[in-house]
Amino acid sequence: MSYVDEVIEQVVAKNPAEPEFHQAVKEVLESIRVVVEANEEKFRKEALLERIVNPERQIKFRVPWVDDNGQVQVNTGYRIQFNSAIGPYKGGLRLHPSVNLGIMKFLGFEQVFKNSLTGLAMGGAKGGSDFDPKGKSDREVMAFCQSFMNELYKYIGPNVDVPAGDIGTGAREIGFMFGQYKKIVGAFEGVLTGKGLSFGGSLARTEATGYGLLYLTAEMLKTNGIDIKGKTICVSGAGNVAIYAIEKAHQLGAKVVTCSDSTGWVYDPDGIDVAALKEIKEVKRARLTEYKNYRPNSEYHEGRGVWSIKCDIALPCATQNELLIDDAKALVANGVTAVCEGANMPTTLDATEYLQKNGVYFVPGKAANAGGVATSGLEMSQNSERLSWTFEEVDAKLKNIMVTLFHNLDDAAKKYGFEGNYVVGANIAGFEKVVNAMEAQGIV
Ligand code: GLU
């Protein structure tokens, strides 16, 4: 059996009941097969694949807190410090009821390659908890965040591991966690990114993932002779990534006609009203059902359905495994040109394959959504030099990172004979840097 197949089998056998982790590993190892098989004996002898699929450290802890009724609640906290070959661990904290070990590991694994692709010195990590901030009071969220940090602080630090936001973790949660870290450690340091602007946060970090997604999408289309201007786009999600993806798409002259949340989706043929969306989601923390009050011509539908709308470009920005094979078929039947992932692994493996076989340009999340963590890297730089850059400076650096990132993966795909396959390109480009660093540092 080939070394790649052997390691995939091992991962499935040794990490039972972690389907998302298996999926992420399969996607990466299948696409770097050509690199490994060109030098299989060396890779096997040095156990490079086993070393890359096993996290350096997995931390799991109890998070007790008291709710507004005086009831004690207990959640589970995680931090997966996956790989530190190229820099301190870096990656978000997800607060969502679906969080479990397998999801944390898939996200941590993806983060290793994503961070490598940014060109910045950041290792890969992920963490979070099965706590659901939805419907909780500010005091409850604070109680949870403080308890979470009471344990997490032992394992993080500005040169060790720098967590950030993800689903369910925004400016409010990062603020509470930062305050608690500072209280315990007694030092004001850049231990988290996505901080408030008055205490070390970076301008453009809020916008970065969505803006970065559009910078990359526009560059990819341009490279293929297509102008994003005038294109119709379907976006899923209504969180931080989706909101700023829609905003930047409109600035670039495209029209976004959909968005969605966990209960339903909106179709607005005149283009999503970003100001309304921000008010509903960022200020009121309400459901998308409210959108119709702002835009009477729009439609609200319960359940899923964003991918049934005809579009040129699809940007899944909600969560993992939200674009399924039937959605891919509907998109292709409606003539979609490109799918670029704003979320982490939103497209299933069979849907990805179907899109690629049907000539759709497909850019995986580890490349397309890397603008968020890249700008976190820029926040770390600003914290280190105790300076704040202007919005324009950060935005220009972000754009440059996304354009360079796209050409790096495009070149990697070409170099190995997979021109236009951006999944292979992203995985090879991300992998090579990490593996070279691991080899140089010996067996550690
Ligand atoms: N959670 C984001 C991601 O998936 C951002 C991580 C960060 O800024 O460290 O990349």
Coordinates of C-alpha atoms and ligand atoms in Angstrom, one line a residue:
M1 CA 0.0 0.0 0.0
S2 CA 1.3 3.5 -0.8
Y3 CA 2.5 5.6 2.2
V4 CA -0.2 8.2 1.7
D5 CA -3.0 5.5 1.8
E6 CA -1.4 3.9 4.8
V7 CA -1.4 7.1 6.8
I8 CA -5.0 7.9 5.8
E9 CA -6.0 4.5 7.0
Q10 CA -4.1 5.0 10.3
V11 CA -5.8 8.4 10.9
V12 CA -9.3 6.9 10.4
A13 CA -8.5 3.9 12.7
K14 CA -6.8 5.9 15.4
N15 CA -9.2 8.9 15.6
P16 CA -12.6 7.2 15.6
A17 CA -15.8 9.3 15.4
E18 CA -14.0 12.3 14.0
P19 CA -15.4 12.4 10.4
E20 CA -14.5 16.1 9.8
F21 CA -10.8 15.4 10.8
H22 CA -10.7 12.4 8.5
Q23 CA -12.2 14.6 5.7
A24 CA -9.6 17.3 6.1
V25 CA -6.7 14.9 6.2
K26 CA -7.9 13.0 3.2
E27 CA -8.2 16.2 1.2
V28 CA -4.7 17.3 2.0
L29 CA -2.9 14.0 1.7
E30 CA -4.6 13.1 -1.6
S31 CA -3.5 16.3 -3.1
I32 CA 0.1 16.1 -1.9
R33 CA 0.4 12.5 -3.1
V34 CA 2.5 13.6 -6.1
V35 CA 5.0 15.3 -3.9
V36 CA 5.2 12.4 -1.4
E37 CA 5.4 9.7 -4.1
A38 CA 8.3 11.4 -5.8
N39 CA 10.3 10.7 -2.7
E40 CA 8.3 8.0 -0.9
E41 CA 11.0 6.2 1.0
K42 CA 12.5 9.3 2.5
F43 CA 9.0 10.5 3.6
R44 CA 8.2 7.1 5.1
K45 CA 11.6 6.8 6.9
E46 CA 11.2 10.2 8.5
A47 CA 7.5 9.5 9.3
L48 CA 6.8 13.0 7.9
L49 CA 3.1 12.3 7.3
E50 CA 2.5 10.8 10.7
R51 CA 4.2 13.8 12.2
I52 CA 2.1 16.2 10.2
V53 CA -1.3 14.5 11.0
N54 CA -0.7 14.2 14.8
P55 CA -1.2 17.5 16.7
E56 CA 1.8 18.5 18.9
R57 CA -0.6 18.9 21.8
Q58 CA -4.3 18.5 22.5
I59 CA -5.7 20.3 25.6
K60 CA -9.2 19.6 26.9
F61 CA -10.6 21.2 30.0
R62 CA -13.7 21.8 32.1
V63 CA -15.3 25.3 32.0
P64 CA -17.7 25.8 34.8
W65 CA -19.7 29.1 35.1
V66 CA -22.9 30.4 36.7
D67 CA -25.9 31.4 34.6
D68 CA -28.3 34.2 35.4
N69 CA -30.6 31.9 37.4
G70 CA -27.7 30.9 39.7
Q71 CA -27.5 27.5 38.0
V72 CA -23.9 26.2 37.5
Q73 CA -23.2 25.2 33.9
V74 CA -20.3 23.1 32.6
N75 CA -18.9 23.3 29.1
T76 CA -15.8 21.6 27.6
G77 CA -12.9 23.8 26.4
Y78 CA -10.3 22.8 23.8
R79 CA -7.0 24.0 22.4
I80 CA -5.3 22.0 19.7
Q81 CA -1.8 23.1 19.2
F82 CA -1.2 21.4 15.9
N83 CA 2.1 22.5 14.5
S84 CA 4.6 25.1 15.5
A85 CA 7.3 24.5 12.8
I86 CA 7.1 27.9 11.2
G87 CA 5.9 30.1 14.1
P88 CA 4.0 30.4 17.4
Y89 CA 0.6 28.5 17.3
K90 CA -2.1 30.7 15.8
G91 CA -5.8 30.2 15.2
G92 CA -9.3 31.0 16.3
L93 CA -11.5 30.0 19.2
R94 CA -14.9 28.6 18.1
L95 CA -17.9 28.9 20.5
H96 CA -20.7 26.8 19.1
P97 CA -22.7 23.8 20.4
S98 CA -21.4 21.6 17.6
V99 CA -17.8 21.9 18.9
N100 CA -16.1 18.6 19.6
L101 CA -12.6 17.1 19.4
G102 CA -12.9 16.1 15.8
I103 CA -14.1 19.5 14.7
M104 CA -11.3 21.2 16.6
K105 CA -8.7 18.9 15.0
F106 CA -10.0 19.4 11.5
L107 CA -9.8 23.2 12.0
G108 CA -6.4 23.0 13.6
F109 CA -5.1 20.9 10.8
E110 CA -6.4 23.2 8.1
Q111 CA -5.0 26.2 10.0
V112 CA -1.4 24.8 9.7
F113 CA -1.5 25.0 5.9
K114 CA -3.6 28.2 5.8
N115 CA -1.1 30.1 8.0
S116 CA 1.8 28.7 6.0
L117 CA 0.1 30.1 2.8
T118 CA -0.1 33.6 4.2
G119 CA 3.7 33.8 4.1
L120 CA 3.8 35.0 7.7
A121 CA 5.5 33.2 10.6
M122 CA 2.6 31.5 12.2
G123 CA 2.1 27.9 13.3
G124 CA -1.4 26.3 13.3
A125 CA -3.9 25.9 16.2
K126 CA -7.6 26.0 17.0
G127 CA -9.7 26.0 20.1
G128 CA -13.1 26.7 21.5
S129 CA -15.9 25.2 23.4
D130 CA -19.4 23.8 23.0
F131 CA -20.7 26.9 24.7
D132 CA -23.4 28.7 22.7
P133 CA -23.2 32.6 23.1
K134 CA -26.6 32.9 21.3
G135 CA -29.3 34.0 23.6
K136 CA -27.0 34.5 26.6
S137 CA -26.8 37.8 28.5
D138 CA -23.6 39.8 28.4
R139 CA -22.9 38.8 32.0
E140 CA -23.2 35.1 31.2
V141 CA -20.9 35.4 28.2
M142 CA -18.4 37.2 30.5
A143 CA -18.7 34.5 33.1
F144 CA -18.0 31.8 30.5
C145 CA -15.1 33.7 28.9
Q146 CA -13.4 34.3 32.3
S147 CA -13.7 30.7 33.3
F148 CA -12.4 29.6 29.9
M149 CA -9.4 31.9 30.2
N150 CA -8.8 30.7 33.8
E151 CA -7.5 27.5 32.3
L152 CA -6.4 28.5 28.8
Y153 CA -3.9 31.2 30.0
K154 CA -1.5 28.4 31.1
Y155 CA -0.9 27.4 27.5
I156 CA -0.8 30.7 25.5
G157 CA 1.4 33.8 25.2
P158 CA 2.5 36.3 22.6
N159 CA 5.4 34.0 21.6
V160 CA 3.7 30.7 22.3
D161 CA 0.1 30.6 21.1
V162 CA -2.1 33.5 20.0
P163 CA -5.8 32.7 19.8
A164 CA -8.4 34.8 18.0
G165 CA -12.0 34.8 17.0
D166 CA -14.0 32.4 14.9
I167 CA -17.7 31.4 14.8
G168 CA -19.3 32.7 18.1
T169 CA -16.2 34.6 19.2
G170 CA -16.2 38.2 18.2
A171 CA -15.0 41.5 19.7
R172 CA -17.1 41.1 22.9
E173 CA -15.7 37.6 23.7
I174 CA -12.1 38.6 22.8
G175 CA -12.4 41.6 25.1
F176 CA -13.6 39.5 28.1
M177 CA -10.9 36.9 27.5
F178 CA -8.2 39.6 27.1
G179 CA -9.3 41.3 30.3
Q180 CA -9.1 38.0 32.2
Y181 CA -5.7 37.0 30.8
K182 CA -4.3 40.4 31.8
K183 CA -5.8 40.1 35.3
I184 CA -4.2 36.6 35.8
V185 CA -0.8 37.1 34.2
G186 CA -0.4 40.8 35.2
A187 CA 0.9 41.8 31.8
F188 CA -0.5 43.7 28.9
E189 CA 0.6 41.7 25.9
G190 CA -0.6 40.8 22.4
V191 CA -1.8 37.3 23.5
L192 CA -5.0 37.5 21.4
T193 CA -5.9 39.1 18.1
G194 CA -9.1 40.6 17.0
K195 CA -8.8 42.9 20.0
G196 CA -10.7 46.2 20.4
L197 CA -9.1 49.2 18.7
S198 CA -8.5 50.9 22.0
F199 CA -6.4 48.1 23.4
G200 CA -4.1 46.8 20.7
G201 CA -6.5 45.7 18.0
S202 CA -5.7 46.3 14.3
L203 CA -7.8 48.4 11.9
A204 CA -9.2 46.2 9.1
R205 CA -9.1 43.0 11.2
T206 CA -12.9 43.0 11.4
E207 CA -13.2 43.3 7.6
A208 CA -10.2 41.1 6.8
T209 CA -11.6 37.7 6.1
G210 CA -14.4 38.9 3.8
Y211 CA -12.3 41.5 2.1
G212 CA -9.5 39.0 1.6
L213 CA -11.8 36.5 0.1
L214 CA -12.9 39.0 -2.5
Y215 CA -9.3 40.2 -3.2
L216 CA -8.4 36.6 -3.9
T217 CA -11.5 35.8 -5.9
A218 CA -11.0 38.9 -8.1
E219 CA -7.4 38.0 -8.7
M220 CA -8.2 34.4 -9.6
L221 CA -10.9 35.5 -12.0
K222 CA -8.6 38.1 -13.6
T223 CA -5.9 35.5 -14.1
N224 CA -8.5 33.5 -16.0
G225 CA -9.5 36.5 -18.1
I226 CA -12.7 37.3 -16.2
D227 CA -13.7 40.6 -14.6
I228 CA -15.6 40.4 -11.3
K229 CA -17.5 43.6 -12.1
G230 CA -21.1 43.0 -13.0
K231 CA -21.1 39.4 -11.7
T232 CA -24.0 38.0 -9.6
I233 CA -22.8 36.3 -6.4
C234 CA -24.5 34.0 -3.9
V235 CA -23.1 34.2 -0.4
S236 CA -24.1 31.9 2.5
G237 CA -23.8 32.9 6.1
A238 CA -24.5 36.3 7.8
G239 CA -21.6 36.5 10.2
N240 CA -18.4 38.4 10.1
V241 CA -17.0 36.7 7.0
A242 CA -20.3 37.0 5.0
I243 CA -21.0 40.6 5.9
Y244 CA -17.6 41.9 4.8
A245 CA -17.4 39.7 1.7
I246 CA -20.7 41.2 0.6
E247 CA -19.5 44.7 1.3
K248 CA -16.3 44.3 -0.7
A249 CA -18.1 42.5 -3.5
H250 CA -20.3 45.5 -3.9
Q251 CA -17.3 47.8 -3.8
L252 CA -15.8 45.8 -6.7
G253 CA -19.0 46.2 -8.8
A254 CA -20.5 42.8 -8.3
K255 CA -24.0 42.1 -6.9
V256 CA -24.6 39.7 -4.0
V257 CA -28.2 38.5 -3.9
T258 CA -28.3 36.0 -1.0
C259 CA -27.2 35.4 2.6
S260 CA -28.3 32.9 5.3
D261 CA -28.3 32.1 9.0
S262 CA -28.9 28.9 10.9
T263 CA -32.7 29.2 10.5
G264 CA -33.2 30.5 7.0
W265 CA -32.0 32.5 4.0
V266 CA -32.7 35.7 2.1
Y267 CA -32.9 36.4 -1.6
D268 CA -32.7 40.0 -2.5
P269 CA -32.7 40.5 -6.3
D270 CA -31.6 44.1 -6.0
G271 CA -28.5 43.2 -4.0
I272 CA -28.2 42.6 -0.2
D273 CA -28.4 45.8 1.8
V274 CA -25.2 45.6 3.9
A275 CA -26.1 48.4 6.3
A276 CA -29.4 46.6 7.1
L277 CA -27.5 43.3 7.5
K278 CA -25.0 44.9 9.9
E279 CA -27.7 46.4 12.0
I280 CA -29.6 43.1 12.2
K281 CA -26.5 40.9 12.9
E282 CA -23.9 43.1 14.6
V283 CA -26.1 45.5 16.6
K284 CA -29.4 43.6 17.3
R285 CA -27.9 40.1 17.2
A286 CA -31.3 39.1 15.6
R287 CA -32.4 36.6 13.0
L288 CA -32.6 37.2 9.2
T289 CA -36.4 37.2 9.4
E290 CA -36.0 40.9 10.2
Y291 CA -34.4 41.6 6.8
K292 CA -37.8 41.9 5.1
N293 CA -38.6 44.9 7.3
Y294 CA -35.7 46.8 5.7
R295 CA -36.2 45.5 2.2
P296 CA -39.8 44.7 1.3
N297 CA -38.9 43.4 -2.2
S298 CA -36.7 40.6 -0.7
E299 CA -37.7 37.0 0.0
Y300 CA -37.1 35.1 3.3
H301 CA -37.2 31.3 3.2
E302 CA -36.9 28.9 6.1
G303 CA -34.2 26.2 5.9
R304 CA -31.4 25.9 3.3
G305 CA -31.6 27.0 -0.3
V306 CA -29.0 29.6 -1.1
W307 CA -27.3 27.4 -3.8
S308 CA -30.6 27.1 -5.8
I309 CA -30.3 30.7 -6.9
K310 CA -28.6 31.3 -10.3
C311 CA -25.2 33.0 -9.9
D312 CA -21.8 33.4 -11.5
I313 CA -19.9 33.1 -8.3
A314 CA -20.7 31.2 -5.1
L315 CA -19.0 32.1 -1.8
P316 CA -19.9 29.7 1.0
C317 CA -19.2 31.7 4.2
A318 CA -21.2 29.9 6.8
T319 CA -19.6 26.7 8.2
Q320 CA -18.2 23.3 7.4
N321 CA -20.1 20.9 5.0
E322 CA -22.8 23.4 4.0
L323 CA -22.4 22.9 0.2
L324 CA -23.4 19.4 -0.7
I325 CA -23.3 17.4 -3.9
D326 CA -26.9 18.4 -4.8
D327 CA -26.0 22.0 -4.3
A328 CA -22.9 21.6 -6.5
K329 CA -25.2 20.1 -9.2
A330 CA -27.7 23.0 -8.9
L331 CA -24.9 25.5 -9.2
V332 CA -23.4 23.8 -12.2
A333 CA -26.8 23.5 -13.9
N334 CA -27.2 27.3 -13.3
G335 CA -23.9 28.0 -15.0
V336 CA -21.7 28.9 -12.0
T337 CA -18.1 30.0 -12.9
A338 CA -16.3 30.0 -9.6
V339 CA -16.7 28.7 -6.0
C340 CA -14.4 30.3 -3.4
E341 CA -14.7 29.2 0.2
G342 CA -15.0 31.9 2.9
A343 CA -15.7 29.4 5.6
N344 CA -13.4 26.5 6.6
M345 CA -14.2 23.4 4.5
P346 CA -17.8 24.4 3.6
T347 CA -17.8 22.1 0.6
T348 CA -17.9 18.3 0.9
L349 CA -15.3 16.2 -0.9
D350 CA -17.8 14.9 -3.5
A351 CA -19.2 18.3 -4.2
T352 CA -15.7 19.7 -4.7
E353 CA -14.8 17.0 -7.1
Y354 CA -18.1 17.5 -9.0
L355 CA -17.4 21.3 -9.3
Q356 CA -13.8 20.7 -10.5
K357 CA -14.9 18.0 -13.0
N358 CA -17.4 20.4 -14.5
G359 CA -14.8 23.1 -15.1
V360 CA -15.7 25.4 -12.1
Y361 CA -12.8 27.3 -10.6
F362 CA -12.6 26.2 -7.0
V363 CA -10.5 27.8 -4.3
P364 CA -10.4 26.1 -0.9
G365 CA -10.9 27.9 2.3
K366 CA -7.4 27.5 3.6
A367 CA -6.4 29.8 0.8
A368 CA -9.5 31.9 0.1
N369 CA -10.2 32.8 3.8
A370 CA -6.6 33.3 4.9
G371 CA -7.1 37.0 5.0
G372 CA -8.4 36.9 8.5
V373 CA -5.5 35.1 10.1
A374 CA -3.1 37.1 7.8
T375 CA -4.4 40.3 9.3
S376 CA -4.1 38.7 12.8
G377 CA -0.4 38.3 11.9
L378 CA -0.3 42.0 11.0
E379 CA -2.0 42.8 14.4
M380 CA 0.8 40.8 16.1
S381 CA 3.4 42.8 14.3
Q382 CA 1.8 46.1 15.3
N383 CA 1.6 44.9 19.0
S384 CA 5.3 44.0 18.9
E385 CA 6.4 47.4 17.6
R386 CA 3.8 49.1 19.8
L387 CA 2.4 51.0 16.8
S388 CA -0.9 51.1 15.0
W389 CA -1.0 51.3 11.2
T390 CA -3.8 53.1 9.3
F391 CA -6.7 51.3 7.8
E392 CA -5.3 51.9 4.3
E393 CA -1.9 50.5 5.3
V394 CA -3.3 47.3 6.7
D395 CA -5.8 46.9 3.8
A396 CA -3.0 47.3 1.3
K397 CA -0.9 44.7 3.0
L398 CA -3.9 42.3 3.1
K399 CA -4.5 42.8 -0.6
N400 CA -0.9 42.2 -1.4
I401 CA -0.9 39.0 0.8
M402 CA -4.0 37.6 -0.9
V403 CA -2.7 38.3 -4.5
T404 CA 0.7 36.8 -3.7
L405 CA -0.9 33.8 -2.0
F406 CA -3.1 33.1 -5.1
H407 CA -0.1 33.2 -7.4
N408 CA 1.9 31.0 -5.1
L409 CA -0.7 28.3 -5.2
D410 CA -1.4 28.8 -8.9
D411 CA 2.4 28.3 -9.5
A412 CA 2.6 25.3 -7.3
A413 CA -0.3 23.6 -9.2
K414 CA 1.4 24.3 -12.5
K415 CA 4.8 23.1 -11.3
Y416 CA 3.3 19.7 -10.4
G417 CA 1.2 19.4 -13.6
F418 CA -2.2 20.3 -12.0
E419 CA -2.7 23.6 -13.7
G420 CA -6.0 25.2 -12.5
N421 CA -6.4 22.8 -9.6
Y422 CA -6.3 25.2 -6.7
V423 CA -6.9 22.6 -4.1
V424 CA -3.7 20.7 -5.1
G425 CA -1.9 24.1 -5.4
A426 CA -2.9 25.3 -2.0
N427 CA -2.1 22.1 -0.2
I428 CA 1.3 21.6 -1.9
A429 CA 2.3 25.3 -1.4
G430 CA 1.2 25.2 2.3
F431 CA 2.7 21.7 3.0
E432 CA 6.2 22.3 1.4
K433 CA 7.1 25.2 3.7
V434 CA 6.0 23.4 6.9
V435 CA 7.7 20.2 6.0
N436 CA 10.9 21.9 5.1
A437 CA 10.9 23.7 8.5
M438 CA 10.2 20.4 10.3
E439 CA 13.0 18.6 8.6
A440 CA 15.4 21.4 9.3
Q441 CA 14.5 21.3 13.0
G442 CA 15.1 17.6 13.4
I443 CA 13.0 15.0 15.2
V444 CA 11.3 17.1 17.9
Ligands
GLU1 N1 -10.7 31.8 12.9 C1 -10.0 32.4 11.7 C2 -9.6 31.4 10.8 O1 -10.2 30.3 10.7 C3 -9.0 33.4 12.2 C4 -7.9 32.9 13.0 C5 -6.9 34.0 13.5 O2 -7.1 35.2 13.2 O3 -6.0 33.6 14.3 O4 -8.6 31.5 10.1

